[in-house]
PDB file of C-alpha atoms in Angstrom:
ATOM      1  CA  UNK A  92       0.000   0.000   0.000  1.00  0.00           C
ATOM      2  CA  UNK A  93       0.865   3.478  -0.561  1.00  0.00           C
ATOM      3  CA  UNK A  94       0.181   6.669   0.954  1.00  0.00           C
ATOM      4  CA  UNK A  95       1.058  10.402   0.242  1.00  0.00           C
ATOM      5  CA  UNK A  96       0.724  13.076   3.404  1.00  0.00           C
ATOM      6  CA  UNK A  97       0.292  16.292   2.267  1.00  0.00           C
ATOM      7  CA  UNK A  98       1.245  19.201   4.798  1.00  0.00           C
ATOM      8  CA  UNK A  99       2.322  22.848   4.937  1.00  0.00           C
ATOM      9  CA  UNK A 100      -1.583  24.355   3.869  1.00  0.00           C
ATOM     10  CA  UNK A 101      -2.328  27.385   6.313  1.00  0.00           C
ATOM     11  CA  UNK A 102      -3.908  31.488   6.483  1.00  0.00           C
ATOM     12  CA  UNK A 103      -2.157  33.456   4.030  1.00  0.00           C
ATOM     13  CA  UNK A 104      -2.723  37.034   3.375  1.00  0.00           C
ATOM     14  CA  UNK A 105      -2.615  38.199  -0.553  1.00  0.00           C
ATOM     15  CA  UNK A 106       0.526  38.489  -1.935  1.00  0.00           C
ATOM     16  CA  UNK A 107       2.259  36.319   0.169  1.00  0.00           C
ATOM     17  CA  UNK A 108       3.909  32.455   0.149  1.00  0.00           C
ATOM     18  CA  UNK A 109       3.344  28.608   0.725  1.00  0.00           C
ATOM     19  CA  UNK A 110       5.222  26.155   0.655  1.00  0.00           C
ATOM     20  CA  UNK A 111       3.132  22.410   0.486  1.00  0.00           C
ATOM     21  CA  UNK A 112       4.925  18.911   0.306  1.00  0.00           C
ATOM     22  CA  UNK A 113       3.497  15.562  -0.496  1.00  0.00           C
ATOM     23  CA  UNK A 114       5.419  12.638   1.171  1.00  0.00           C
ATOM     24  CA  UNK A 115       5.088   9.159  -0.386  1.00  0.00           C
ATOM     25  CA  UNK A 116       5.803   6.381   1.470  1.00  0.00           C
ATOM     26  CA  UNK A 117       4.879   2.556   1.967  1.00  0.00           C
ATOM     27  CA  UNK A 118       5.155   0.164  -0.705  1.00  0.00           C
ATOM     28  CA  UNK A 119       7.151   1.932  -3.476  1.00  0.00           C
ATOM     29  CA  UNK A 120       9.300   0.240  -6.411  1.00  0.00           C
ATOM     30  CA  UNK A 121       8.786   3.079  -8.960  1.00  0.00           C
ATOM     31  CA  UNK A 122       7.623   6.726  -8.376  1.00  0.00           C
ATOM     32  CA  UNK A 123       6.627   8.339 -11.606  1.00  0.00           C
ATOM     33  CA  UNK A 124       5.128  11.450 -12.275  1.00  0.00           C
ATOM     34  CA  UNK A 125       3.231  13.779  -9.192  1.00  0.00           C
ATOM     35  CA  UNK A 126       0.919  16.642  -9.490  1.00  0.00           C
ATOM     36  CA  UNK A 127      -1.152  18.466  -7.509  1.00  0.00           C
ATOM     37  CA  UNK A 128      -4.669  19.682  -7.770  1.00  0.00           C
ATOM     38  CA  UNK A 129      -6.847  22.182  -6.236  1.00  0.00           C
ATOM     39  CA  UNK A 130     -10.616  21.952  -5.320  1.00  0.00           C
ATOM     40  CA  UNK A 131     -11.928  25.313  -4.301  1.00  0.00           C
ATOM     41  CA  UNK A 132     -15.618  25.488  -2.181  1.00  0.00           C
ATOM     42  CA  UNK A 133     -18.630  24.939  -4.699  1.00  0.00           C
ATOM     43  CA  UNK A 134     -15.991  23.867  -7.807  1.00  0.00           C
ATOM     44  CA  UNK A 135     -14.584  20.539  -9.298  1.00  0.00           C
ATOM     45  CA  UNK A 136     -11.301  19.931  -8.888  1.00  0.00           C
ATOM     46  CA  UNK A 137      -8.976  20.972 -10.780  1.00  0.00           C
ATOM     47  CA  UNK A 138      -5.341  20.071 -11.958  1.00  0.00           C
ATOM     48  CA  UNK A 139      -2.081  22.714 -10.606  1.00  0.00           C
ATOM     49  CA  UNK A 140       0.945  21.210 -12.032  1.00  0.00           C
ATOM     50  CA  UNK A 141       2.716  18.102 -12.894  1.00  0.00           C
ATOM     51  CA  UNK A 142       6.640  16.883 -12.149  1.00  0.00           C
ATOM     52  CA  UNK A 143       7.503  13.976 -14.074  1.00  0.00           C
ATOM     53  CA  UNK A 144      10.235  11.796 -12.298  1.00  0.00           C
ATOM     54  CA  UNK A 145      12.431  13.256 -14.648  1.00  0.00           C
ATOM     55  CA  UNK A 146      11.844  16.605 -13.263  1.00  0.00           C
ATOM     56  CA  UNK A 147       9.966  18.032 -16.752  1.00  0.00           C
ATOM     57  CA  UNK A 148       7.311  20.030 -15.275  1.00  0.00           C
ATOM     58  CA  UNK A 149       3.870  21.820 -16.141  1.00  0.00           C
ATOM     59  CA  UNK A 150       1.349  23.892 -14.944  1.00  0.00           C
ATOM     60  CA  UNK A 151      -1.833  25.152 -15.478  1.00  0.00           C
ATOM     61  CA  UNK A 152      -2.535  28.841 -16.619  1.00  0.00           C
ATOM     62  CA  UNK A 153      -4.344  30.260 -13.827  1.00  0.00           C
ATOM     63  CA  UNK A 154      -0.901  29.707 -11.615  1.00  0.00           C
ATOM     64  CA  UNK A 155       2.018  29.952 -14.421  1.00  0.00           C
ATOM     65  CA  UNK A 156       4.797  31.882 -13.042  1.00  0.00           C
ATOM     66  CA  UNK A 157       3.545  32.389  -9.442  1.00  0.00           C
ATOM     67  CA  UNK A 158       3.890  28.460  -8.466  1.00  0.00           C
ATOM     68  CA  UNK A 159       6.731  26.237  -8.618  1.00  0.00           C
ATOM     69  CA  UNK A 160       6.210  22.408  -8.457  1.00  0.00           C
ATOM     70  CA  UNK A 161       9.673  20.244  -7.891  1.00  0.00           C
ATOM     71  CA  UNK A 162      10.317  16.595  -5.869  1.00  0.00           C
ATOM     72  CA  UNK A 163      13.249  15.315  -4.203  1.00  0.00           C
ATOM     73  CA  UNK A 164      13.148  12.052  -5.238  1.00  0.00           C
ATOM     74  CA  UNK A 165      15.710  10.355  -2.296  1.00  0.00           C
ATOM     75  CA  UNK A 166      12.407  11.786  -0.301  1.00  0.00           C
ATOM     76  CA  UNK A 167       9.946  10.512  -2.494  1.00  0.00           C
ATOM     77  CA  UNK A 168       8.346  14.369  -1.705  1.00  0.00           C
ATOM     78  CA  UNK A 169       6.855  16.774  -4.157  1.00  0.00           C
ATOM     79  CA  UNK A 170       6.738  20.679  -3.362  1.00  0.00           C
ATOM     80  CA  UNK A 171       4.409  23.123  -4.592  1.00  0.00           C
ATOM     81  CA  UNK A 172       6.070  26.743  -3.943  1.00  0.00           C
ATOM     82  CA  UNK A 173       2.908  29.496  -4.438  1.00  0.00           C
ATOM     83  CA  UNK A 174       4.088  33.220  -4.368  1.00  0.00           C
ATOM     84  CA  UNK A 175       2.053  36.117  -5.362  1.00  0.00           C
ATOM     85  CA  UNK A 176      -1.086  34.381  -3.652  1.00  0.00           C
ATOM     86  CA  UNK A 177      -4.634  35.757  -4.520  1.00  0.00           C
ATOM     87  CA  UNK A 178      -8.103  34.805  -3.080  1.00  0.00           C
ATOM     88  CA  UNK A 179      -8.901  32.649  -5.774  1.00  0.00           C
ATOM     89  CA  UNK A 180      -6.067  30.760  -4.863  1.00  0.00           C
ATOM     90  CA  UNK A 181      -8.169  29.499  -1.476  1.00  0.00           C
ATOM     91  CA  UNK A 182      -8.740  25.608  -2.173  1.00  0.00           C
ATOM     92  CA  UNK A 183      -8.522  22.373  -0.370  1.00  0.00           C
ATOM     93  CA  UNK A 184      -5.113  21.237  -2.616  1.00  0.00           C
ATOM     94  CA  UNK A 185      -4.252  17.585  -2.971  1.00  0.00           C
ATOM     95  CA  UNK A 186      -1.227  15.651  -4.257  1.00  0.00           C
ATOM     96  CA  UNK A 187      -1.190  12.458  -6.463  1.00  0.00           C
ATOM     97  CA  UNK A 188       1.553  10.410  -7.556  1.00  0.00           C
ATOM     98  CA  UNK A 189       1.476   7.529 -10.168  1.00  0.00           C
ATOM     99  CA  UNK A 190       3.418   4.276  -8.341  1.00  0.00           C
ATOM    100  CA  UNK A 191       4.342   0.610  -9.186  1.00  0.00           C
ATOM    101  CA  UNK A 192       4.304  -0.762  -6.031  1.00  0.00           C
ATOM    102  CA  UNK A 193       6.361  -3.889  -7.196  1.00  0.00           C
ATOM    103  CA  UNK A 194       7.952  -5.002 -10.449  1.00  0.00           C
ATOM    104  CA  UNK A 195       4.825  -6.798 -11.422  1.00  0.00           C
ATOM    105  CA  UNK A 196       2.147  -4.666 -10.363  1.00  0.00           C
ATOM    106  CA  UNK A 197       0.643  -2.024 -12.765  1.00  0.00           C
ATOM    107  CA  UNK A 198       1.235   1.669 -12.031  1.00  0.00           C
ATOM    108  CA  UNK A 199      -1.583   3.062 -10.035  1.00  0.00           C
ATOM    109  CA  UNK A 200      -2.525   6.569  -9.006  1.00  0.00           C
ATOM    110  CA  UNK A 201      -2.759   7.314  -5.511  1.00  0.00           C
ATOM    111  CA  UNK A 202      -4.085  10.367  -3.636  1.00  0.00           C
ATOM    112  CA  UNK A 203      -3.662  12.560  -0.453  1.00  0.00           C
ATOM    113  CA  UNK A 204      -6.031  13.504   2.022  1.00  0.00           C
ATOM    114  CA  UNK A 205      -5.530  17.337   0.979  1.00  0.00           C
ATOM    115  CA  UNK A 206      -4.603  20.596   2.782  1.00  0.00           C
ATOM    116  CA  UNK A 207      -6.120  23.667   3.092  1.00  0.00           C
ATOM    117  CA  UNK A 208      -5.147  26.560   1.837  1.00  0.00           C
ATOM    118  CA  UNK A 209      -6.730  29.845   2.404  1.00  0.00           C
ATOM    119  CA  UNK A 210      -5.674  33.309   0.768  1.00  0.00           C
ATOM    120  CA  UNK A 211      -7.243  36.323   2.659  1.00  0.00           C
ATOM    121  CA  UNK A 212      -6.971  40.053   3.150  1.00  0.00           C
TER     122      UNK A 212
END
């Protein structure tokens, strides 16, 4: 089994910075790509950025060049650095990673429990 904590969500005031991680531990023989997504109150959920395990990254519009997603992979840990927060940043944000959990298992996504973030004046 797998599991991914996610930590570092908290009261931010616009303009300012968080820091999130996503921790993957248990049963892990191959850690591919991780992303995060964002659900905010009343909305689906909806994708953030993605770090392959080769480190190629993306992100969506709505956060290009205020967020930075990277992993240490000796952690198995993904980061999402947000500057320049803004109200409609305030969301419940979860991590997912894409693991083989043994050489003969197929890779499976897996989720976190999610952290909150809120962005307020």
């Amino acid at each position: 089994q797998v599991q991914l904590v996610e930590s570092g969500g908290g009261l931010v005031q616009i303009g300012g910075s968080l820091t999130l991680s996503c921790a993957a531990s248990g049963s892990i023989f191959d850690l591919n790509a991780m992303d995060w997504y964002r659900q905010a109150p009343g909305k689906g959920r909806e994708w953030v950025a993605t770090i392959t395990s080769g480190g190629t990254t993306n992100y969506a519009d709505s956060v290009k060049g205020r967020f930075t997603i990277s992993r240490d992979n000796a952690k198995n840990t993904a980061y999402l650095r947000m500057n320049s927060l803004k109200p409609e940043d305030t969301a419940v944000y979860y991590c997912d990673a894409w693991v083989r959990a043994s050489s003969r298992q197929p890779t499976q996504q897996y989720w976190g429990q999610g952290t909150q973030v809120t962005v307020s004046s």
